[in-house]
Coordinates of C-alpha atoms (C1' of nucleotides) in Angstrom, one line a residue:
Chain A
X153 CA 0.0 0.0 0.0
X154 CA 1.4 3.5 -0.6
X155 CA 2.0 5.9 1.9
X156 CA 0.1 8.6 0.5
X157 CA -2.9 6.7 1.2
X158 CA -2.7 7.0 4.9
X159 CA -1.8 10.2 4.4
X160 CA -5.5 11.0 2.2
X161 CA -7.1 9.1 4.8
X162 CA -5.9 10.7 7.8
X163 CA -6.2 14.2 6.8
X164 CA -10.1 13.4 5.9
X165 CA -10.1 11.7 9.4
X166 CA -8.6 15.1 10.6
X167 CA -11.8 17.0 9.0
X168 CA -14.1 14.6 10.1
X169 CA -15.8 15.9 13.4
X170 CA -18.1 13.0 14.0
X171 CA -16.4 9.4 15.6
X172 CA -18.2 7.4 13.8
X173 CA -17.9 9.1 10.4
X174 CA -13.7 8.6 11.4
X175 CA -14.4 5.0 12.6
X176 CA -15.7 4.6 9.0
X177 CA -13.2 6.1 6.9
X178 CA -10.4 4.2 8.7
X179 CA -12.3 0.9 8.5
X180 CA -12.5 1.1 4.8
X181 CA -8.9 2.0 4.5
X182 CA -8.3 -1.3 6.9
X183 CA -10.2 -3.4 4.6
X184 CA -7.5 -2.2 1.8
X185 CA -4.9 -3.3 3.1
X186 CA -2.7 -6.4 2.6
X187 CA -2.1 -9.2 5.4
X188 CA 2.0 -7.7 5.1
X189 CA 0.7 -4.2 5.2
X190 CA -1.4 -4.7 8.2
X191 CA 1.1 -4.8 10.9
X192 CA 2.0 -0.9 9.5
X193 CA -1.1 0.4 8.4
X194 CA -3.4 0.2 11.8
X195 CA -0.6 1.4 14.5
X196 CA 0.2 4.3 11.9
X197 CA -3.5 5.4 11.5
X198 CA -3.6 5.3 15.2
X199 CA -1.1 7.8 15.4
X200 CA 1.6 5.4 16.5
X201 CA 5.3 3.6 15.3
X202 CA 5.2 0.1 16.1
X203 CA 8.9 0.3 16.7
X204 CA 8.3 2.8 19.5
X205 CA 10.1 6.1 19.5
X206 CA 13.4 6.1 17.1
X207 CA 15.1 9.0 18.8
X208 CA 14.0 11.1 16.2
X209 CA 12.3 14.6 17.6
X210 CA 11.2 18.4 16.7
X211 CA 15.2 18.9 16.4
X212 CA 15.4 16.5 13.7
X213 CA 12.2 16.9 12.1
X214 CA 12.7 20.9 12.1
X215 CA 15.0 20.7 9.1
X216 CA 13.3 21.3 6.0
X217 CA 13.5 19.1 2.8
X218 CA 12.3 19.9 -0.4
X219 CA 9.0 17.1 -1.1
X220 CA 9.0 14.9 -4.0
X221 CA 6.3 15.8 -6.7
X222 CA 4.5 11.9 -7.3
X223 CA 3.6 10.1 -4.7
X224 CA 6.0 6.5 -4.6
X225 CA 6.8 5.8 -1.0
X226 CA 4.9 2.0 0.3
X227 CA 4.3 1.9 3.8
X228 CA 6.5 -1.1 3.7
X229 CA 10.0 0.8 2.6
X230 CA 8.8 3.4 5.4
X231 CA 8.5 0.9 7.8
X232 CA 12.0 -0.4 7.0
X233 CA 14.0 3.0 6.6
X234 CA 11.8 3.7 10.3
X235 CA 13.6 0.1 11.4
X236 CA 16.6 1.1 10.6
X237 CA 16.9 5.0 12.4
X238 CA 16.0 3.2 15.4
X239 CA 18.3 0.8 15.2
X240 CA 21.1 3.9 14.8
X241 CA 23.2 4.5 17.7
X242 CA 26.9 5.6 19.0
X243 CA 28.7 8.5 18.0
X244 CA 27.6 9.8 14.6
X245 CA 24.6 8.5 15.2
X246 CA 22.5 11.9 15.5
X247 CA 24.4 13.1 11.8
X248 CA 23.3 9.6 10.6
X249 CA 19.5 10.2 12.1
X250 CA 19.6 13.5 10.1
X251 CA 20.7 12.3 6.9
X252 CA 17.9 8.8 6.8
X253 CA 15.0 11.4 8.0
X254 CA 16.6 13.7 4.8
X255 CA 16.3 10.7 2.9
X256 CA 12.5 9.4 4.2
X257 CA 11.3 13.4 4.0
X258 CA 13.2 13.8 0.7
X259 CA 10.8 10.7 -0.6
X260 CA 7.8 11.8 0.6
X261 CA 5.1 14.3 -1.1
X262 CA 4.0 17.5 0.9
X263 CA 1.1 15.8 2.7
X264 CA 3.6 12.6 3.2
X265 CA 6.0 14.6 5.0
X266 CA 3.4 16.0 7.3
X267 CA 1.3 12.7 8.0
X268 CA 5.3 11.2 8.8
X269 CA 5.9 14.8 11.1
X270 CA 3.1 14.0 13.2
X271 CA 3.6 9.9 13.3
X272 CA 7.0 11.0 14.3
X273 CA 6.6 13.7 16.7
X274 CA 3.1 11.7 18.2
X275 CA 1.2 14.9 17.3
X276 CA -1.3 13.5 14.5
X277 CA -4.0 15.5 15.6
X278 CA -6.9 13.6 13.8
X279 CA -9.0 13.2 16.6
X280 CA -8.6 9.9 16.3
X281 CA -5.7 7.3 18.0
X282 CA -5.6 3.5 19.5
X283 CA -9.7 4.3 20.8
X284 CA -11.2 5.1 17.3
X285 CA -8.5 2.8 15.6
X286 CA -10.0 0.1 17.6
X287 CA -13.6 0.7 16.5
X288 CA -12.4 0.7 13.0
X289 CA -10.6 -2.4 13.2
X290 CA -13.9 -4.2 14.8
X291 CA -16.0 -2.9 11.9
X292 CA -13.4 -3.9 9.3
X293 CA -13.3 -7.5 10.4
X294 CA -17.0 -7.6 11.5
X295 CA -15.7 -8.3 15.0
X296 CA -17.7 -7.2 18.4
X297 CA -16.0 -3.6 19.5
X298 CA -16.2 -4.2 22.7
X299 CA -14.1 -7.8 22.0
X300 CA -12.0 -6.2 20.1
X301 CA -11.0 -3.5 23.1
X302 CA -10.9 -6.3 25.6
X303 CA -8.6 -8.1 23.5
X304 CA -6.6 -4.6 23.2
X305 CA -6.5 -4.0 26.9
X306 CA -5.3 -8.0 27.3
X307 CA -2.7 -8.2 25.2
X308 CA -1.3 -4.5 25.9
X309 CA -1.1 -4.0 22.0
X310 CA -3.3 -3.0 19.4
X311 CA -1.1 -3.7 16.3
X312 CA -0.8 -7.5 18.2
X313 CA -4.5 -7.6 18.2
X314 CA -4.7 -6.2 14.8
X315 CA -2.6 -8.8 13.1
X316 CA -4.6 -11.7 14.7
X317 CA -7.7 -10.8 14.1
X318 CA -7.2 -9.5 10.2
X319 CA -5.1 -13.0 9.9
X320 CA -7.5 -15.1 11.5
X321 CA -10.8 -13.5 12.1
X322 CA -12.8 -12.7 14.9
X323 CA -12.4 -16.3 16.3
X324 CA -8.5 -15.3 17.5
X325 CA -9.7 -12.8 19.7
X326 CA -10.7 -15.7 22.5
X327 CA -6.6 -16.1 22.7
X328 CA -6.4 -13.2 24.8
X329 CA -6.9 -13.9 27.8
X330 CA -4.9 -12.3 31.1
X331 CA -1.8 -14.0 30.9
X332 CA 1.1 -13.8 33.9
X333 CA 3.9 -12.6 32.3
X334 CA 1.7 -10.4 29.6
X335 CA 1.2 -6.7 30.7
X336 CA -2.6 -5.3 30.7
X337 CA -3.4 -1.8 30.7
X338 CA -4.1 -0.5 34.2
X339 CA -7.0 0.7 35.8
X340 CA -7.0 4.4 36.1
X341 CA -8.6 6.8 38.4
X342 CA -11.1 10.5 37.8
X343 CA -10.6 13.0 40.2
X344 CA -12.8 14.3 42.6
X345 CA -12.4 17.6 44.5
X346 CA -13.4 16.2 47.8
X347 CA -14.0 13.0 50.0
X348 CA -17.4 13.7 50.5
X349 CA -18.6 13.8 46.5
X350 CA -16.1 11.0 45.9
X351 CA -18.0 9.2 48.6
X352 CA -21.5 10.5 47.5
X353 CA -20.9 9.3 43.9
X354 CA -19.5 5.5 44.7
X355 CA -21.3 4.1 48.2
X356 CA -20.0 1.6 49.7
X357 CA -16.0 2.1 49.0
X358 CA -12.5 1.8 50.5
X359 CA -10.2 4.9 50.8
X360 CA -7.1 4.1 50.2
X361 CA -3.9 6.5 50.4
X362 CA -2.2 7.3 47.8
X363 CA 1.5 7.2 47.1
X364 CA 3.3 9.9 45.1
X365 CA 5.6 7.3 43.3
X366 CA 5.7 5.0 40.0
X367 CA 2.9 2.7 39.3
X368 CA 3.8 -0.7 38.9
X369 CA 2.0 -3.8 37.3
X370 CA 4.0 -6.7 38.6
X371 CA 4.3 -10.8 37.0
X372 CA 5.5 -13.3 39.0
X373 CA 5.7 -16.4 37.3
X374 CA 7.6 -19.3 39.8
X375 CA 11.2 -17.7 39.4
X376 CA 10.4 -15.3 36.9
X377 CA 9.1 -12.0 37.8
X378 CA 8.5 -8.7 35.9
X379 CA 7.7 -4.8 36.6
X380 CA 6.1 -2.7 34.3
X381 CA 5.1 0.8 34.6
X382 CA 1.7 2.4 33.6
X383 CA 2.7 2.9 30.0
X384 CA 3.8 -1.3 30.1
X385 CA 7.7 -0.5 30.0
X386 CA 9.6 -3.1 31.3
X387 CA 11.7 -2.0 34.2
X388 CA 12.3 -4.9 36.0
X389 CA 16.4 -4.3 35.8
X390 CA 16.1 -1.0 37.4
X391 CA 14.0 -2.6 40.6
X392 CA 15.2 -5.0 42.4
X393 CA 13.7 -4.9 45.4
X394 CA 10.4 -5.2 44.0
X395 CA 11.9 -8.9 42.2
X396 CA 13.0 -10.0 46.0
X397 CA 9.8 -8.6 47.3
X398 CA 7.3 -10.5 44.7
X399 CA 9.4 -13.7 44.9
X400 CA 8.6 -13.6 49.5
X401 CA 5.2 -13.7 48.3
X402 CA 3.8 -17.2 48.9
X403 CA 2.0 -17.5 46.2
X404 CA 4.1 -18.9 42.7
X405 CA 1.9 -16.9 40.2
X406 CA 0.2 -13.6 40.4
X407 CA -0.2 -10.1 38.7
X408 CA -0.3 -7.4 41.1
X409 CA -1.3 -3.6 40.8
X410 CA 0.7 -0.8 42.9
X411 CA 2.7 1.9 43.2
X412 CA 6.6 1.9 44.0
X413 CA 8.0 4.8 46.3
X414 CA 11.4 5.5 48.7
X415 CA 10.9 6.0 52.3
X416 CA 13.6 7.7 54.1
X417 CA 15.3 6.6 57.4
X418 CA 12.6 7.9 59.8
X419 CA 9.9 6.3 57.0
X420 CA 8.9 9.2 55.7
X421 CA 7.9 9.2 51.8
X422 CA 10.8 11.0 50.0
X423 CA 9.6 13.4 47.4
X424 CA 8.8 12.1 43.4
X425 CA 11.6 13.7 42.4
X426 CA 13.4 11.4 44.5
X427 CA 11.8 8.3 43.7
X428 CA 11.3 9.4 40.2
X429 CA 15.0 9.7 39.5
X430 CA 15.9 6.6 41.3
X431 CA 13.2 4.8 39.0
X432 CA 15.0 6.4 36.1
X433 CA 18.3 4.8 37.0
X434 CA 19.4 2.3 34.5
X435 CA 23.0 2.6 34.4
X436 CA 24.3 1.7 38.1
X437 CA 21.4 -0.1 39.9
X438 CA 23.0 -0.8 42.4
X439 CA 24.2 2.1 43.4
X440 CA 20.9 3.9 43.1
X441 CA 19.5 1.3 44.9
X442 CA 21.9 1.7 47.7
X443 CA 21.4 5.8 48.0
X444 CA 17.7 5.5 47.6
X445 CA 16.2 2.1 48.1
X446 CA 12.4 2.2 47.2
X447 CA 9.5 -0.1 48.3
X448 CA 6.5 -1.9 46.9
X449 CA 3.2 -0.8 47.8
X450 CA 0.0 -3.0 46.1
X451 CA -3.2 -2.1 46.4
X452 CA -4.8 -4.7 43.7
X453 CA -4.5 -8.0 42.4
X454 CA -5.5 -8.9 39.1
X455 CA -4.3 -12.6 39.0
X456 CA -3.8 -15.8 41.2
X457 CA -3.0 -19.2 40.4
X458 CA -4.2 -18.6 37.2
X459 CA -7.5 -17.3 38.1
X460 CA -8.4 -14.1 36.3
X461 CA -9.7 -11.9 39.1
X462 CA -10.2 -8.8 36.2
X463 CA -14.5 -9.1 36.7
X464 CA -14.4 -9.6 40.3
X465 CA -15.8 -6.9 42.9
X466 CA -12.9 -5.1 44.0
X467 CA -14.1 -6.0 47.7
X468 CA -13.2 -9.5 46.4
X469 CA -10.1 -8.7 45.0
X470 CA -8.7 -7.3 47.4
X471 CA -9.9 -10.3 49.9
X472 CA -7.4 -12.2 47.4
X473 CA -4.5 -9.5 47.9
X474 CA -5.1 -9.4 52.0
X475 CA -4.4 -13.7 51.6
X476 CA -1.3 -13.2 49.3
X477 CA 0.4 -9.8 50.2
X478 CA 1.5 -9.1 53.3
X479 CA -0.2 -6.0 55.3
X480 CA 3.2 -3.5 55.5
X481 CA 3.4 -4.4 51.2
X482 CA -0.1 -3.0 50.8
X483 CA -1.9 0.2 51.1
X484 CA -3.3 1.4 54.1
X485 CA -7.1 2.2 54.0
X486 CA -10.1 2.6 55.5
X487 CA -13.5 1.3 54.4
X488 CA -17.0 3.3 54.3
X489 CA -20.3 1.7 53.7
X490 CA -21.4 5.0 52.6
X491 CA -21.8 8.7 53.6
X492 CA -22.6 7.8 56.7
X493 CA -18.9 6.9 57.3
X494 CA -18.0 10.3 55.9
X495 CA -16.4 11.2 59.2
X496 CA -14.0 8.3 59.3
X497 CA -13.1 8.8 55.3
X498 CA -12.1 12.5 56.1
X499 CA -10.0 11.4 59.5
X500 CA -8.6 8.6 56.5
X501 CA -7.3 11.6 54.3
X502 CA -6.3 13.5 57.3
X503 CA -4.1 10.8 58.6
X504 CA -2.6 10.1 55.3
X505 CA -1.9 13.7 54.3
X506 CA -0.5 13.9 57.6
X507 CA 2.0 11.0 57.3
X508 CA 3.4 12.9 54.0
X509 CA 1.2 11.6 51.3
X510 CA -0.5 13.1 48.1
X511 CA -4.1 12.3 48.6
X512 CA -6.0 9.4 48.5
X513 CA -8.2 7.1 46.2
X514 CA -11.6 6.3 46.7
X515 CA -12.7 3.2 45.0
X516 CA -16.2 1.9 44.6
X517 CA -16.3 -1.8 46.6
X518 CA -18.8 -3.6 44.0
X519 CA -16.2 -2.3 40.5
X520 CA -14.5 -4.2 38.4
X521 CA -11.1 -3.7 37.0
X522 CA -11.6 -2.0 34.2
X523 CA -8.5 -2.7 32.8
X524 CA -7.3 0.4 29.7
X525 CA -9.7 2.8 30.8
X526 CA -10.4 5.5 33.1
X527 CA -13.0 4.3 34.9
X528 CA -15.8 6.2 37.4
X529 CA -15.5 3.6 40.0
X530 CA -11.7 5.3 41.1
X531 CA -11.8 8.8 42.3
X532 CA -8.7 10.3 43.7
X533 CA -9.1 13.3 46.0
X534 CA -6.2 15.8 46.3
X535 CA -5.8 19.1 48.3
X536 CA -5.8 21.8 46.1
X537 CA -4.1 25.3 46.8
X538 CA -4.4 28.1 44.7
X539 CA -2.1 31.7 44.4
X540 CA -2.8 34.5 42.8
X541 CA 0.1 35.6 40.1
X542 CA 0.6 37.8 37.2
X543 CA 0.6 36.9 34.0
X544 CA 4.6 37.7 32.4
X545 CA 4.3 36.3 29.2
X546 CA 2.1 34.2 26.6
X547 CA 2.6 31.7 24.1
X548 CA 1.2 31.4 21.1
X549 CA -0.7 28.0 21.0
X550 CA -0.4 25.3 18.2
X551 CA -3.7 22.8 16.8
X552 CA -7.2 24.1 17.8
X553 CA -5.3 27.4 19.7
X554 CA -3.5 28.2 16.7
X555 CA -3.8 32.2 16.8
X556 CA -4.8 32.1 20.1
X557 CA -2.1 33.2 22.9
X558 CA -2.4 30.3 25.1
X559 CA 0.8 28.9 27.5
X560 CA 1.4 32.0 30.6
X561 CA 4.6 32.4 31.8
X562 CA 3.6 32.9 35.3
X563 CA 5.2 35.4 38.2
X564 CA 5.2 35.7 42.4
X565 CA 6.4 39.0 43.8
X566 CA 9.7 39.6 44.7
X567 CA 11.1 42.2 47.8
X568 CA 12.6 44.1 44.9
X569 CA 9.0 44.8 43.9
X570 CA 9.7 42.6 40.2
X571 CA 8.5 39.4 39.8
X572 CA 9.9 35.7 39.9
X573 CA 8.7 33.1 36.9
X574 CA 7.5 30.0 39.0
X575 CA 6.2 28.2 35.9
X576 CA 3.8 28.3 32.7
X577 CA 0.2 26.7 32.5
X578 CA -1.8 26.7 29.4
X579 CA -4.9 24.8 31.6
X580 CA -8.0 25.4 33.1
X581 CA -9.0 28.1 30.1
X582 CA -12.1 27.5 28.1
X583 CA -12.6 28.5 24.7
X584 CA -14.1 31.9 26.2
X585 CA -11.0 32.8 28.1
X586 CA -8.3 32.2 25.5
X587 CA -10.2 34.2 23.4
X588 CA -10.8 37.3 26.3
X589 CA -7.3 36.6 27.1
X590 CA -5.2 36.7 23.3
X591 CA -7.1 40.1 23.5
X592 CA -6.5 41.6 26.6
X593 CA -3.2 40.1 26.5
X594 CA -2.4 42.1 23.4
X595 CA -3.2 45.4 24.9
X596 CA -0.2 44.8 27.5
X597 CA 2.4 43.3 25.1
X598 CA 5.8 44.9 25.2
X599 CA 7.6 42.3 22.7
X600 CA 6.5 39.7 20.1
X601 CA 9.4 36.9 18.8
X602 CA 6.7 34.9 16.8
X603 CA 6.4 32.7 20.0
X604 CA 6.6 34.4 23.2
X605 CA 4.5 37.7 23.6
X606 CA 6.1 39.7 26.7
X607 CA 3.2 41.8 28.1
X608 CA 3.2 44.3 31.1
X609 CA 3.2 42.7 34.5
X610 CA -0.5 43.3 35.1
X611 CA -2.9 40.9 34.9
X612 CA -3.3 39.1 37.7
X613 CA -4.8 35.2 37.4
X614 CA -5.9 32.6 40.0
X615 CA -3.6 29.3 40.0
X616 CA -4.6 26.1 41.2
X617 CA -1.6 24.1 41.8
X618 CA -0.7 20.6 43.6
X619 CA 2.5 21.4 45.4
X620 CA 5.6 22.9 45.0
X621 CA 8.6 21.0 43.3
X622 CA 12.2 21.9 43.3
X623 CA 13.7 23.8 40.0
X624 CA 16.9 24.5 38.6
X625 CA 15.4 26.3 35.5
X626 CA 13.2 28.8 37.8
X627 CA 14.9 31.6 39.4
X628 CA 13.2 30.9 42.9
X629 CA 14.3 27.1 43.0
X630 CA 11.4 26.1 43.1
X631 CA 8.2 25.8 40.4
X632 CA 4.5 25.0 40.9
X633 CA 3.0 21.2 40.1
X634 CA 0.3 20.9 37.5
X635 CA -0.5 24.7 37.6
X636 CA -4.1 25.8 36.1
X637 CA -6.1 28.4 35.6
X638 CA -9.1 29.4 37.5
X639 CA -10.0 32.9 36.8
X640 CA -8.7 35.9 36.4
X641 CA -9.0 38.6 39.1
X642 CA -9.4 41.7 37.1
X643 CA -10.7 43.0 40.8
X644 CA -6.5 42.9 42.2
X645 CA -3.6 44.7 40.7
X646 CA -0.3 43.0 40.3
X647 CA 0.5 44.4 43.7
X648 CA -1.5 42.4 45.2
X649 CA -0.5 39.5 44.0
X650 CA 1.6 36.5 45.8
X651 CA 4.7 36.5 46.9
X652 CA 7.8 34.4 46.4
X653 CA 8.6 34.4 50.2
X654 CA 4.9 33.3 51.2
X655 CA 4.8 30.5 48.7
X656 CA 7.7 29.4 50.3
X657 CA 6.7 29.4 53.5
X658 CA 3.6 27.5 52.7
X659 CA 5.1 24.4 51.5
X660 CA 8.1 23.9 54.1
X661 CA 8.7 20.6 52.6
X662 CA 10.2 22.1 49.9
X663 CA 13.8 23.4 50.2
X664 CA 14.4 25.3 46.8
Chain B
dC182 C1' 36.8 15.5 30.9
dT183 C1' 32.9 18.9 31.3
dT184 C1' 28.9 21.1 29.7
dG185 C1' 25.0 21.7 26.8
dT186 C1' 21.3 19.8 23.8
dC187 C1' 18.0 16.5 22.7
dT188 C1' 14.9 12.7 23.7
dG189 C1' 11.9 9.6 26.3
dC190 C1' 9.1 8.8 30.1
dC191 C1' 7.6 9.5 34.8
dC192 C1' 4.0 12.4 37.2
Chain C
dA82 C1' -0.1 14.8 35.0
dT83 C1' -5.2 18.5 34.4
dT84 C1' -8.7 20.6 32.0
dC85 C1' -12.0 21.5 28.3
dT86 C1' -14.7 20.1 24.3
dG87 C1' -17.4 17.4 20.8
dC88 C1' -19.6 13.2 20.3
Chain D
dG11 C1' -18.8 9.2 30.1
dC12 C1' -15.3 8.5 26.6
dA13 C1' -11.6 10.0 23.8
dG14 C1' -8.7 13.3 22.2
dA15 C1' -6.1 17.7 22.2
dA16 C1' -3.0 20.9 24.3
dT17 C1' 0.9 21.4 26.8
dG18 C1' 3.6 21.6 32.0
dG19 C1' 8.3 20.1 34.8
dG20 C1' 12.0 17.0 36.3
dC21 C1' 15.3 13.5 35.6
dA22 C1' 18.4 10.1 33.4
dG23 C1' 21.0 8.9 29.5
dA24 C1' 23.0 9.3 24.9
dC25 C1' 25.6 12.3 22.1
dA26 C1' 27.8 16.5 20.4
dA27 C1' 30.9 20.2 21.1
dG28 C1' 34.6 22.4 23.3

DNA sequence: CTTGTCTGCCC
DNA sequence: ATTCTGC
DNA sequence: GCAGAATGGGCAGACAAG
């Protein structure tokens, strides 16, 4: 199949609003294609490389090459010339990445090169990825969607389930089935913005802290156990106390759902930057391990003995994880039976914000594990604090804020009477406030580059933030997690705005 | 050898 | 990660 | 309620440049 067919097909998908007119248009073009092309074709409609990422970025990508006039590239000689940048590595390798994406860009027709920009950079922007590409796949093969998903979820892949099913038919997708040893999505969690809605919504549930580490899906098959992370990276060598940990266990075969975090000497959770770079450490484990030495923490089972437990209540489950897992290896948690337990949930999240932690999660007793998917039946319930600063800067925005000044550089008062950038948030604002806000933003702007517009220190916003982290590319040393919008206060003047010195006092955790 | 740039992947 | 938006 | 878009910050590691 040629290249430039995906390429037709995914900028109609792009300028197709509804799903199922999208669904459509990339089930026909699944139907086209050839049992070789197959393996290609559906991860790249779905806005994905099946080798993973090459190494290949905006840097790369940002050099322009001059597009061919006729269309000529197959998916297939992309798909090899893709194999062979990953594959690339050593010194000379970035001058060799440069001169095989020349070559690949150099081949390719204008709408080529920019359907191979945005499989490259993971910024398709067709409103449609693995969700959509799975509904198209289903109705290509008359499959059952929801088969088809659960098959996707299973087996951790799409372009795995892909292959089966156009190989085989719908009859393949029985093969996947939770297997120890095979990675399945994992449940995740909505938010809620307090205990008692979370509670209202789900009844009878179990509170459960929640860790600020990595999330970990852990196999343990007899002698042979593996870790994954949320995204189903193996990174068993870079744990292995979790490997001792899961092969205590008395049990021979088991998946089991958690989080990994360091505590310090006094048992104290150290911060995620901590734990985060320790889980980052490939190169010396051991050393790592020795300087921060991080801990299991389950809360969920998925497997036992070759049961599947995925469709069991999680009261159930987590009977099965009580019987195989150790109490100081799991979460601690409370249980409510509804609102009338409100009282206890709150003391719960008290307790547990008290002992250092982020928050907690409220799961619903009677859910399933809804393995892939965001699911109702998990709320997670964080403190929010919020600070008023003054907008610094914009950016202009890319995709549906093209033209719209979007990304604000964000500033605390100094004792000099400037202002100190903590960060830049480009959340929270609906479609009403970019709009109010390219405008007014205008009025104040001092200095256009094409990409940052400096303004006038005077527009002051409300921030909802999560905590404070450690910076070295802010000059306070310190910069604001998962800032957002709230409003602006057109009622204060910069003036009145936050300072640098109260911030810091309110998070004494953090030394910056 | 040191420093800076880029990428990928955690949240 | 969080939030908004269209389906 | 789902799925997707838009885009944040830190950190480790691989290379490039000096």
């Amino acid at each position: 199949m040629l290249l430039t067919r995906l390429a037709q097909v995914s900028r109609d998908v792009a300028a197709t609003a509804a799903r199922s007119r999208k669904t459509a248009l990339l089930a026909e073009l699944f139907r086209e294609a050839e049992p070789d092309d197959v393996p290609i074709v559906i991860p790249y409609l779905a806005g994905r490389l099946p080798q993973g990422r090459l190494g290949v970025g905006w840097k790369v990508l940002s050099r322009p090459v001059p597009p061919a006039g006729e269309p000529t590239l197959t998916v297939r000689e992309v798909d090899a010339l893709l194999g062979e940048l990953g594959k690339v590595s050593g010194p000379g390798s970035q001058a060799q990445r440069v001169r095989l994406v020349g070559e690949l860009m150099g081949a390719a027709t204008e709408e080529e090169q920019r359907f191979l920009l945005g499989l490259l950079t993971g910024e398709v922007r067709q409103g449609a990825l693995d969700a959509v590409a799975v509904e198209g796949l289903a109705r290509a093969t008359g499959a059952d969607p929801a088969a088809v998903r659960r098959a996707v979820m299973l087996a951790g892949s799409l372009q795995t389930v892909a292959q089966a099913l156009l190989g085989e038919g719908p009859g393949a997708l029985d093969r996947f089935r939770l297997t120890v040893g095979r990675p399945v999505l994992p449940m995740l969690a909505h938010s809620a913005s307090s205990v008692a809605e979370a509670v209202e919504k789900l009844g009878a549930c179990a509170v459960e802290e929640k860790l600020d580490g990595i999330r970990v899906q852990v196999h343990r098959d007899g002698d042979t156990v593996r870790v994954h992370t949320r995204t189903l990276d193996d990174i068993t060598g870079r744990l292995p106390e979790v490997t001792a940990a899961a092969r205590e266990l008395r049990g021979e075969r088991f998946i089991l759902d958690g989080e990994v975090i360091s505590f310090d000497a006094a048992g104290r959770p150290r911060s995620f930057q901590e734990t985060a770079g320790r889980v980052g450490s490939r190169t010396d484990v051991a050393k790592a391990a020795g300087e921060v030495p991080v801990s299991p923490v389950f809360f969920d089972v998925l497997s036992v003995d070759g049961t599947d437990l995925l469709d069991l209540p999680f009261a159930e489950r987590h009977a099965e994880l009580a019987r195989l897992v150790p109490e100081p290896m799991r979460v601690r948690r409370t249980v409510a039976s509804g609102p009338g337990d409100l009282a206890e949930a709150e003391r719960f999240l008290a307790e547990t914000l008290a002992r250092g932690h982020e928050g907690v999660v409220v799961k619903a007793l009677d859910a399933p594990y809804s393995a892939g998917r965001r699911g109702a039946a998990w709320l997670k319930v964080k403190p929010v604090h919020t600070l008023d600063l003054v907008v610094l800067a914009a950016e202009w925005g890319h995709g549906r804020r093209t033209g719209k000044l979007s990304n604000l550089h964000l500033g605390a008062r100094t004792p000099d009477g400037g202002f100190a950038m903590l960060g830049k948030t480009f959340k929270g604002m609906t479609d009403a406030m970019l709009a109010w806000q390219t405008e007014r933003l205008r009025e104040l702007a001092v200095e256009d580059d094409g990409w940052v517009v400096r303004v006038r220190p005077e527009l002051v916003v409300e921030i909802a933030y999560d905590g404070l982290q450690r910076s070295t590319r802010y000059p306070a040393g310190v910069t604001l997690r998962f800032a957002r919008v709230v409003r602006y206060r057109e009622d204060k003047r910069p003036e009145e705005a936050d300072t640098v010195e109260a911030l810091l006092a309110a998070h004494p955790e953090v030394e910056p």
